[in-house]
Short mmCIF file of C-alpha atoms and ligand atoms in Angstrom, two decimals:
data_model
loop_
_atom_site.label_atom_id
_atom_site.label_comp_id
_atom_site.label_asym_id
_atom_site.label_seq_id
_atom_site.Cartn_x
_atom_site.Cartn_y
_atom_site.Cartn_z
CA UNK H 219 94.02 148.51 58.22
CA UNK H 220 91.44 145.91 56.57
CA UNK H 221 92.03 142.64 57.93
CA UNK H 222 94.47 143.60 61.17
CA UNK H 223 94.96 145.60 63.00
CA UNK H 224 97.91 146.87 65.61
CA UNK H 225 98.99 148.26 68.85
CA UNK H 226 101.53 148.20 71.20
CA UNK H 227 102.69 149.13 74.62
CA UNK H 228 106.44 149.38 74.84
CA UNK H 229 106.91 151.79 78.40
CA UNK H 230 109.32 153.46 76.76
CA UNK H 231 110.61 155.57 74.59
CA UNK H 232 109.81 155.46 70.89
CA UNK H 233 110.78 158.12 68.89
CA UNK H 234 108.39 158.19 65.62
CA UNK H 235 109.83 160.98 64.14
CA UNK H 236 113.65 158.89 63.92
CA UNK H 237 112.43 156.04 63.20
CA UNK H 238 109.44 156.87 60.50
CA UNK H 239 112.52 158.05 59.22
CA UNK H 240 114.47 154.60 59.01
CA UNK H 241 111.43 153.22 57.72
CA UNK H 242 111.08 154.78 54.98
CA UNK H 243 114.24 154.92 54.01
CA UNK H 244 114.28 150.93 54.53
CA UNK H 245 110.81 151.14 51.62
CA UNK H 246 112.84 152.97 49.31
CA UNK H 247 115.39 150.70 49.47
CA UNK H 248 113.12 147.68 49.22
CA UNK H 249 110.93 148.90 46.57
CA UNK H 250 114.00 150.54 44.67
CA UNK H 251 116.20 147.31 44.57
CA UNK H 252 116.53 145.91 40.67
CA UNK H 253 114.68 142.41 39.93
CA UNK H 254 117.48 140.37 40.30
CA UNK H 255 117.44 141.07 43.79
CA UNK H 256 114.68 138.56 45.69
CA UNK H 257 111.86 141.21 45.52
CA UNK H 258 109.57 139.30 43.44
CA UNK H 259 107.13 138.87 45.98
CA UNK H 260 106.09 142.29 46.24
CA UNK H 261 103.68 142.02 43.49
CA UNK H 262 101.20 139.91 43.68
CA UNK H 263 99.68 139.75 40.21
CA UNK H 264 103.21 138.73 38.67
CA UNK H 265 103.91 136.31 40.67
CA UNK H 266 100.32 134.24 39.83
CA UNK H 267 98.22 135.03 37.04
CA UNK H 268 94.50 134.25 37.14
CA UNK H 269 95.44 131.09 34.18
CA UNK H 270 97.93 130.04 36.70
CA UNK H 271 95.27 129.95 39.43
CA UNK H 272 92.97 128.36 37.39
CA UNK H 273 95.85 125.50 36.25
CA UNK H 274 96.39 124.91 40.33
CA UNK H 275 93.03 124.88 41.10
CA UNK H 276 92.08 122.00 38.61
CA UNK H 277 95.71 120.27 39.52
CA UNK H 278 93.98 120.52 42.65
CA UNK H 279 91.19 118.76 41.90
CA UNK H 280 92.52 116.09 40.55
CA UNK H 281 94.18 115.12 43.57
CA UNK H 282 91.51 115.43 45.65
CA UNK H 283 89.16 113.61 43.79
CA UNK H 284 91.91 110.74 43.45
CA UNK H 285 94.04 110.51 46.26
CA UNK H 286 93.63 109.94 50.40
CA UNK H 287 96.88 111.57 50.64
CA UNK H 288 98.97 114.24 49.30
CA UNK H 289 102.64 113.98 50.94
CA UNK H 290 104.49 117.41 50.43
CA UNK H 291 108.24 117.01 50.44
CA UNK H 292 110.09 119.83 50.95
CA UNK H 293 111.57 121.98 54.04
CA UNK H 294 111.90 125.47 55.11
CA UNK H 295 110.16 128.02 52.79
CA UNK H 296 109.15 124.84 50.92
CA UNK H 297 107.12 123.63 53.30
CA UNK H 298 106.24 126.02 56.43
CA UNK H 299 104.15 128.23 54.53
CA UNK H 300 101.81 125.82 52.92
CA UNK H 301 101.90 123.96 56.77
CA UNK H 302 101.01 127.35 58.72
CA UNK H 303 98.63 128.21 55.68
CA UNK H 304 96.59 124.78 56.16
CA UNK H 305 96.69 124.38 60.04
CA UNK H 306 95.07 127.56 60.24
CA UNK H 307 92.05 127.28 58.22
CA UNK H 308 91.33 123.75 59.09
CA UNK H 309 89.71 122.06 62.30
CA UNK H 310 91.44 119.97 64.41
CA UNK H 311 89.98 117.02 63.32
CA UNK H 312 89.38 115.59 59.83
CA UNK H 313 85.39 115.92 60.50
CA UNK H 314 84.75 116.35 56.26
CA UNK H 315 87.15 113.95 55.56
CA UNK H 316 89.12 115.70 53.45
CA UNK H 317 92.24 114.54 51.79
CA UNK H 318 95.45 114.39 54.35
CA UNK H 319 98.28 116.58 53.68
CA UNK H 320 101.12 114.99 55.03
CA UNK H 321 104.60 116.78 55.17
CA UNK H 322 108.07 114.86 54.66
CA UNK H 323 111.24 115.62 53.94
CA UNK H 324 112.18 117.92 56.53
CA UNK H 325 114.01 115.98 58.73
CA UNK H 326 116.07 112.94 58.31
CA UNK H 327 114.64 110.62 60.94
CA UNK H 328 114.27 107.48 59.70
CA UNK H 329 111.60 106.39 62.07
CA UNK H 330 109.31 109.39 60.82
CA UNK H 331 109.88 107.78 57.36
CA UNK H 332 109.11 104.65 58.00
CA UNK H 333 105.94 104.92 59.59
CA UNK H 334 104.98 107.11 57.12
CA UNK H 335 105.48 104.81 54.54
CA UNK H 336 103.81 102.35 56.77
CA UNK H 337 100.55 104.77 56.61
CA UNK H 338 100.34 105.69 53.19
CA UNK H 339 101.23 101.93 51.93
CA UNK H 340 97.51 100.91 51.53
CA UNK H 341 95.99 104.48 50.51
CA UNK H 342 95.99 106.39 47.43
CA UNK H 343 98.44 108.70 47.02
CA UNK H 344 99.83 111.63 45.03
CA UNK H 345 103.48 113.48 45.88
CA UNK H 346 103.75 117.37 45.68
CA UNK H 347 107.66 117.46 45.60
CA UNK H 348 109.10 121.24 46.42
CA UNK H 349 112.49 122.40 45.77
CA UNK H 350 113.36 125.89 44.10
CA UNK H 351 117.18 125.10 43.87
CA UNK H 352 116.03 121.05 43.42
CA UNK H 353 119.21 119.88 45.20
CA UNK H 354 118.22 120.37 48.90
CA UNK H 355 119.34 116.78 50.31
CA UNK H 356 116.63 116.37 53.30
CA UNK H 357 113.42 116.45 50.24
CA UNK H 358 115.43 115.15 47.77
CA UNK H 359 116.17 111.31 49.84
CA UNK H 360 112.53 111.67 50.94
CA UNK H 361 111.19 112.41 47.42
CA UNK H 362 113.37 109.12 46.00
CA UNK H 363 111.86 107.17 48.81
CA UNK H 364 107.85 107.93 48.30
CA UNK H 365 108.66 108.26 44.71
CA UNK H 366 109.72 104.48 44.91
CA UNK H 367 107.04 103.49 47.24
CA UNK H 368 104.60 104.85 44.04
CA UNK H 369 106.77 103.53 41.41
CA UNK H 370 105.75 99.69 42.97
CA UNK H 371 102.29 100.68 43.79
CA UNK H 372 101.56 102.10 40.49
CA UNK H 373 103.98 101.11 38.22
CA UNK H 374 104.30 103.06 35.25
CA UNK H 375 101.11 105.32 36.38
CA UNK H 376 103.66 106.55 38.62
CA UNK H 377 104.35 109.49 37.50
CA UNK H 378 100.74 110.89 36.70
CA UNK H 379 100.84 110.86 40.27
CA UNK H 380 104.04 113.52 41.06
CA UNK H 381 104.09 116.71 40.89
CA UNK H 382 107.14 118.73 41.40
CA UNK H 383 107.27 122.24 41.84
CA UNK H 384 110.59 123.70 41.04
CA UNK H 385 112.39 126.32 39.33
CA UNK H 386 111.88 126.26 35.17
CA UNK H 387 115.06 124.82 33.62
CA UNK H 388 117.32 124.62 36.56
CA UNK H 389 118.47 121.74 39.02
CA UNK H 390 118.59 118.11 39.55
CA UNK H 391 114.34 118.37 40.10
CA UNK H 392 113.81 119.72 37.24
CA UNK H 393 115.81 117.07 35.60
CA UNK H 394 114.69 114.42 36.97
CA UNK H 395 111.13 116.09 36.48
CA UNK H 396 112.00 116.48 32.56
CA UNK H 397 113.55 113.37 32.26
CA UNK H 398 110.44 111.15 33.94
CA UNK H 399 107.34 113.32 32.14
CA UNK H 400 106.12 114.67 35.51
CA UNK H 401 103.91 117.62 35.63
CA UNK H 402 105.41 120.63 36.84
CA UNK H 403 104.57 123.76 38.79
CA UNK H 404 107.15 126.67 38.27
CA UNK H 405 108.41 129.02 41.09
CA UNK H 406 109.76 132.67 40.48
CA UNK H 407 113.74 132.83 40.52
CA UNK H 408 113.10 136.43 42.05
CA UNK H 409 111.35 135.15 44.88
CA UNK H 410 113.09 132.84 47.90
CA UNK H 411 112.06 130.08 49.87
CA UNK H 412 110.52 131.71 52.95
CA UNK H 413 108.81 134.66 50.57
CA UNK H 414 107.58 131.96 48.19
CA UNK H 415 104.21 131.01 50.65
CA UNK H 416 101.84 133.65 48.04
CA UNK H 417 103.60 130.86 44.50
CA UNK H 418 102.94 127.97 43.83
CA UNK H 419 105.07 126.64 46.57
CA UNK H 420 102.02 127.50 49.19
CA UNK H 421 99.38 128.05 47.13
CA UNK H 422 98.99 124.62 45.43
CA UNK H 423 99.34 122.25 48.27
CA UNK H 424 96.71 124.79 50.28
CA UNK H 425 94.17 124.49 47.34
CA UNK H 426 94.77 120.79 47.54
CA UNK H 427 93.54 121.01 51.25
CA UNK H 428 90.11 122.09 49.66
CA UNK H 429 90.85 126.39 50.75
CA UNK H 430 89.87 128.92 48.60
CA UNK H 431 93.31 130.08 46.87
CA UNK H 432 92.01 133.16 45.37
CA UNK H 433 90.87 134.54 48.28
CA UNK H 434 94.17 133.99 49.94
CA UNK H 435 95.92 135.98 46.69
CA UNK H 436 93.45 138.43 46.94
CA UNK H 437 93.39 139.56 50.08
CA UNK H 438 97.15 139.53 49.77
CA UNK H 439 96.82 142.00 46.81
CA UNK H 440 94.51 144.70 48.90
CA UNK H 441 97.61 144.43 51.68
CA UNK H 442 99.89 144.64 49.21
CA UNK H 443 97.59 148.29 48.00
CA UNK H 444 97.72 149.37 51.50
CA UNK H 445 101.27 149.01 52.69
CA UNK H 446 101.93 151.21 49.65
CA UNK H 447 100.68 154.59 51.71
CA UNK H 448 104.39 156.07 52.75
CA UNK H 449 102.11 157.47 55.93
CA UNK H 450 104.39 155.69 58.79
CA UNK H 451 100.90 156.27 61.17
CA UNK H 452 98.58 154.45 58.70
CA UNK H 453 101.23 151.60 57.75
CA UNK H 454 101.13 149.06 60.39
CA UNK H 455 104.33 147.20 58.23
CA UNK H 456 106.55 150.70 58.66
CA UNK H 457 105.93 150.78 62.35
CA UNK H 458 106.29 146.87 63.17
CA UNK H 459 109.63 146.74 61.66
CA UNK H 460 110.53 150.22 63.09
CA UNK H 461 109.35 149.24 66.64
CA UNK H 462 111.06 145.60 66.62
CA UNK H 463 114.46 147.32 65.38
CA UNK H 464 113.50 150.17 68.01
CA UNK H 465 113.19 147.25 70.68
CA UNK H 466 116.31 145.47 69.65
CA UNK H 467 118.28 148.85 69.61
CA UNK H 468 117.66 149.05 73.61
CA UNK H 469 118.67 145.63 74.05
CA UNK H 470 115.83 143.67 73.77
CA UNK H 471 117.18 140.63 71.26
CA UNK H 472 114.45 138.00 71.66
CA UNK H 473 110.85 138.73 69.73
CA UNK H 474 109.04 135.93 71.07
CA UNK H 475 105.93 135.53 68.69
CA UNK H 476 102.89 134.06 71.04
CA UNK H 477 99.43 133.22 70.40
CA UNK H 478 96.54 131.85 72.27
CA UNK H 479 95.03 129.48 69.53
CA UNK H 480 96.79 125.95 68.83
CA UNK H 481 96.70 125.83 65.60
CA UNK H 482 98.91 129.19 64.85
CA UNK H 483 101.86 127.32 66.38
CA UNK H 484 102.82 126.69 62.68
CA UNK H 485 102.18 129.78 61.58
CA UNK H 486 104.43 131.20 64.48
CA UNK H 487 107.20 128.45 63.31
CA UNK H 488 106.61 130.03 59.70
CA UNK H 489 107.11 133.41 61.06
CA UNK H 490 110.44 132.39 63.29
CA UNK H 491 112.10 131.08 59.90
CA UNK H 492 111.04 134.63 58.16
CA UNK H 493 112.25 136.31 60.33
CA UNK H 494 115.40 133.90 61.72
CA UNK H 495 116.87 133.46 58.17
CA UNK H 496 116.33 137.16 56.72
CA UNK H 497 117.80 139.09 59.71
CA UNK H 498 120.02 137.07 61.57
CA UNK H 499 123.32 137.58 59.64
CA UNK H 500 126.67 139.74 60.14
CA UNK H 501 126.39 139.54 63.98
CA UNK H 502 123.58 140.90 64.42
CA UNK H 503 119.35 140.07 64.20
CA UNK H 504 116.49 139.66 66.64
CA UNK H 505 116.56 135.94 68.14
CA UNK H 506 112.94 134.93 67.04
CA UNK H 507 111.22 132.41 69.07
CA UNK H 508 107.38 131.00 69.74
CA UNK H 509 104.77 129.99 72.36
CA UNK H 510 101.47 128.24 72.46
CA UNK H 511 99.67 129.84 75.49
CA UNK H 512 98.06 128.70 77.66
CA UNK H 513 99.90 125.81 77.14
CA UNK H 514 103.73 127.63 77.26
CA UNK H 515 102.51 129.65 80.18
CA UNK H 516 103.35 126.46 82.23
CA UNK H 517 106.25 125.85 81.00
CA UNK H 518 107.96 129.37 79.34
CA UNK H 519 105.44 131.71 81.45
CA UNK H 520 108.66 132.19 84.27
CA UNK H 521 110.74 132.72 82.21
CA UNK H 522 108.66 135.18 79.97
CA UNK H 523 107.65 136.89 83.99
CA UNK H 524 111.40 137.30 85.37
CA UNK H 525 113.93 135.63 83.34
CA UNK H 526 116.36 138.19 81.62
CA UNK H 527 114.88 141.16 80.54
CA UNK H 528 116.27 140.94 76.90
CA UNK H 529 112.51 139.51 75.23
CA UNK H 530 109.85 141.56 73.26
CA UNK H 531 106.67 139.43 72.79
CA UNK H 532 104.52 139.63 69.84
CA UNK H 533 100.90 138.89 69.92
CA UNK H 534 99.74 137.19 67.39
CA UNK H 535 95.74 136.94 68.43
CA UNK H 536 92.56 136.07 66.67
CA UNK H 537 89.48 137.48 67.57
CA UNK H 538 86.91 134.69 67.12
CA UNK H 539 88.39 130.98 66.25
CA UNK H 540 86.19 129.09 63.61
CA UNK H 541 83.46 127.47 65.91
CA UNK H 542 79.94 127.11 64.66
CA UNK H 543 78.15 127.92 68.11
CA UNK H 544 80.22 128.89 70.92
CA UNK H 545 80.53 126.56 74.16
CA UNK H 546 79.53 128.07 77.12
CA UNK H 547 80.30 126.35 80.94
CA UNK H 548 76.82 124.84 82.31
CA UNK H 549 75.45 125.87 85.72
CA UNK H 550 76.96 122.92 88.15
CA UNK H 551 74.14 122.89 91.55
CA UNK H 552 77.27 121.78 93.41
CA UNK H 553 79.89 124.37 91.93
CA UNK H 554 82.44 122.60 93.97
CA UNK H 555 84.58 123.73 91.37
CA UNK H 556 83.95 126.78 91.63
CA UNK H 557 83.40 127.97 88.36
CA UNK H 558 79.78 128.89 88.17
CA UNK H 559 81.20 132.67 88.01
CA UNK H 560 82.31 132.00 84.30
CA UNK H 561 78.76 130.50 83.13
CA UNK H 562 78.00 133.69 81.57
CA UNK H 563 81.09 133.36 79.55
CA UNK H 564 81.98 131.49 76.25
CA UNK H 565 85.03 129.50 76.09
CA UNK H 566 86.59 132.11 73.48
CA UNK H 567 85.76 135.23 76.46
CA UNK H 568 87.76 133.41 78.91
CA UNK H 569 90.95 133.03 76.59
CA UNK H 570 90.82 136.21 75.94
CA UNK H 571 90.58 137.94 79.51
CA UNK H 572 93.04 134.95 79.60
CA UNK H 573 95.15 136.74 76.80
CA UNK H 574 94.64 140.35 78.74
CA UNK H 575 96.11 138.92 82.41
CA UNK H 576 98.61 137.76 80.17
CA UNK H 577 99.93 140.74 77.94
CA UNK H 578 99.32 142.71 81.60
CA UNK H 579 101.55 140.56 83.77
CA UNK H 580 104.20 140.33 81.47
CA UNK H 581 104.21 143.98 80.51
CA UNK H 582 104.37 144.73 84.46
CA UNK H 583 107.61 142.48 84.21
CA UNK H 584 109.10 144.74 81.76
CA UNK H 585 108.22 143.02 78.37
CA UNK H 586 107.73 145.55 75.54
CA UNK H 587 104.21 143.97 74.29
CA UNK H 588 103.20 144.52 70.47
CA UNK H 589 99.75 142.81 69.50
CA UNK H 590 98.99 141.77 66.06
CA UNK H 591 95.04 141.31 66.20
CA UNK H 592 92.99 139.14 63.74
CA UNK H 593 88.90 139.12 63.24
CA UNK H 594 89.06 135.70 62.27
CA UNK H 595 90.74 132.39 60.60
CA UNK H 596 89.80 132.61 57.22
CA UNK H 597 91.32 132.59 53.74
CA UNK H 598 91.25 136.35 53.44
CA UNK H 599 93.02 136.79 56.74
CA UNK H 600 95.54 134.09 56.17
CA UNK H 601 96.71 136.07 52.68
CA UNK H 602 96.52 139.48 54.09
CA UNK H 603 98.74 137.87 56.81
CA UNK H 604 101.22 136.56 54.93
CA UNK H 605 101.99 139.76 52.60
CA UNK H 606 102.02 141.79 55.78
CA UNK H 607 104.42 139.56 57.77
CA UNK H 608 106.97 139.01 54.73
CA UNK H 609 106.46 142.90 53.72
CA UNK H 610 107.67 143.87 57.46
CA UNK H 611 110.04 141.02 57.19
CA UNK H 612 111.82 143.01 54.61
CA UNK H 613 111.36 146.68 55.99
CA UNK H 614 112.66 145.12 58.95
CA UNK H 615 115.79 143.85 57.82
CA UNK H 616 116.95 146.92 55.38
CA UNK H 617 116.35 149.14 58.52
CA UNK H 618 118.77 147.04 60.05
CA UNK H 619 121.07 147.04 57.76
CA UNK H 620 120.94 143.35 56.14
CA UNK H 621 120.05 142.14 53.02
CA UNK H 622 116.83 140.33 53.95
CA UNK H 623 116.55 138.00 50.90
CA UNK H 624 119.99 136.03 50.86
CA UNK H 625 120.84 133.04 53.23
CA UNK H 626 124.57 132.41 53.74
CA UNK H 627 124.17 130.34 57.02
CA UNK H 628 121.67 128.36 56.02
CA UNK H 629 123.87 127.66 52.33
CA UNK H 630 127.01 127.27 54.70
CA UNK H 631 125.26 123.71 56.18
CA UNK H 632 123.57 122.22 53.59
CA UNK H 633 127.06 122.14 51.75
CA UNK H 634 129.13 120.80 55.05
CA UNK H 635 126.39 118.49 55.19
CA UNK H 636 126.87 117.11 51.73
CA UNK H 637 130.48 117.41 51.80
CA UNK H 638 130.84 115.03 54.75
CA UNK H 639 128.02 112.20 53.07
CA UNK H 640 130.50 112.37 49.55
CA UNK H 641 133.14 111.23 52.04
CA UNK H 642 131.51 108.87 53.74
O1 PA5 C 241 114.23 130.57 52.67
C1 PA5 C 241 115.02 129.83 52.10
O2 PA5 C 241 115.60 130.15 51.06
C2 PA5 C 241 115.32 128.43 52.63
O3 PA5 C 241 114.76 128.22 53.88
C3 PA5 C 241 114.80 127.38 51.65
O4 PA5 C 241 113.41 127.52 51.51
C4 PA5 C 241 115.12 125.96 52.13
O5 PA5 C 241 116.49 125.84 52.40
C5 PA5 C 241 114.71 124.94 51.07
O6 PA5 C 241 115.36 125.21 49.85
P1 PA5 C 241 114.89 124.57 48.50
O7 PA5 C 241 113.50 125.00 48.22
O8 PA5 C 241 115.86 125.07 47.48
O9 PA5 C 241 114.96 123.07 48.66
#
């Protein structure tokens, strides 16, 4: 399939014929379910027209040509998408000197507020605020407290400075949004928080970062074409959510999603709260976790080698990371290191035969491995990843028997939470 491809070694048994079967009853289901259901997602062209593209991309714009920093408030679906979307494409260092995307309002540590407020005090800034239901306490203390610290730094100019992004004509956001003359970006009611990375909710805060939106969206919209085929041996979606649920049905109730580049881990946190949040319900779901290897392998890699035998891994790997020219070792006369060996090797070789010893080792301890490979890091990839993920997401969870698209846990503490601060 354009843009990834897949493959797997489970030692075991994996019937296709059974479970082709389960997945395509699970694509019926998805593709059958009325709009009212969370299915907006599925098609790409409804969810953002080319105006709407073009209205984000000069938003966009603005802000970069006018601000130091954007801060994004929001949590979960409103803000790991546009997080995993941004570390991926961009280098580790601000070498272009590009406008900082900073992320608040997903936790309540007072600390991490302060000293953000302590870095942005002097710069220019502009707020992205994200809520779809626009009542979600974390975001909405942190989006009074920036929206302060711009109301005394800009006075009335304030608010040519916010921009919320919310559901049209529903909660406290939009309010306040209506009420204050901010400009506003709309998301889908059809579409939830952790499917919403392809709206507004991703797309804007990505273009802000200087990436190429449309390339995202349409690479999204060829994936979108492909998973279509019903063939369960040409769609890599059908047979990742028919092998994880084939996994989990023999016991193995830990996917742990790993990758070899550092900047994935938030795309691997994005991934854990897709697939946490739209399977994990009614007693049942696979526990998703992540690692950063080589890093993890030093800390997790035991545990991953002989701990319980209840863990799938995932590969998540990229083929070439974004470097210019690739670093090679130098010739040392010495070699008391003993590394001349490698000098025939870029840096990228050896984390990959690095990734190999890996996926070997722990499939000779028993770990069902499933690889998920990527040419590159690059806007196309990143959208073509995002509508397969969430598309197997889905597939995944109706062959399980769930509904993939509601949230009752997650509804359960964000009202406890607000129950006990009304008492207090
Ligand atoms: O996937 C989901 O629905 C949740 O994770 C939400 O994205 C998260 O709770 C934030 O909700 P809201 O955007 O309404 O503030």
């Amino acid at each position: 399939m354009k843009y990834i491809d897949f493959e797997y070694n489970i030692n075991n048994d994996f019937d296709i014929d059974i479970w082709s079967k389960k997945a395509t009853r699970a694509y019926t289901d998805l593709h059958a379910i009325n709009r009212e259901k969370m299915n907006g997602w599925l098609d790409i062209e409804k969810i953002i027209k080319n105006e709407d593209i073009e209205i984000i991309k000069n938003l966009a714009n603005e802000v970069k040509e006018n601000a130091e920093v954007l801060i994004v408030v929001g949590i979960g679906g409103s803000f790991l998408g546009a997080k995993a979307g941004i570390d991926f494409l961009s280098d580790y260092y601000n070498f272009d000197k590009k406008i900082e995307i900073i992320f608040v309002g997903n936790s309540l540590s007072e600390k991490y507020l302060m000293d953000t407020i302590k870095y942005v005090e002097d710069k220019n800034v502009y707020i992205n605020v994200i809520s779809k239901s626009g009542g979600t306490m974390e975001p909405a203390i942190a989006f009074r407290v920036f929206k302060n610290l711009l109301e005394k730094k800009y006075g009335d100019k304030a608010k040519e400075r916010i921009i919320v992004t919310t559901t049209k004509g529903k909660g406290l956001l939009y309010e306040i949004a209506k009420k204050n003359n901010y400009r506003k970006l709309f998301i889908p009611e059809n579409i939830g928080g952790r499917y919403s990375v392809l709206t507004t909710v991703g797309i804007f805060p990505i273009a802000c970062a200087g990436f190429n939106v449309k390339k995202i969206l349409e690479a999204a919209k060829e994936m979108q074409e492909d998973l279509l085929d019903l063939n369960f041996k040409k769609n890599i979606a059908l047979q990742y959510a028919a092998l994880r649920n084939y996994l989990y049905s023999t016991g193995k109730d830990i996917e742990v999603f790993s990758s070899f580049t550092p900047n994935m881990r938030y795309f691997l946190e994005w991934l854990k709260q897709l697939y946490g949040e739209s399977e994990c319900k009614q007693n049942m779901g696979i526990f998703p976790a992540s690692l950063i290897f080589s890093t993890d392998l030093h800390s997790m890699g035991q545990l991953m080698q002989e701990g319980k035998r209840n863990i799938f891994e995932t590969f998540v790997s990229i083929n070439k990371e974004n470097v210019e020219n690739n670093l090679y070792l130098e010739e040392d006369k010495d070699d008391i290191d003993k590394l001349n060996y490698l000098i025939n090797n870029n840096i990228n070789e050896i984390n990959k035969i690095a990734k190999n010893g890996t996926k070997k080792a722990h499939l000779e301890g028993q770990v069902p491995i499933i690889e998920i490979k990527i040419e590159k890091q690059d806007e196309k990839t990143l959208g073509a990843m995002f509508y397969f993920f969430q598309y197997s997401c889905a597939i995944s969870g109706y062959i399980l028997g769930v509904d993939p698209f509601n949230q009752p846990g997650v509804e359960k503490y964000k009202s406890e939470i607000k129950r006990l601060l009304e008492k207090k």
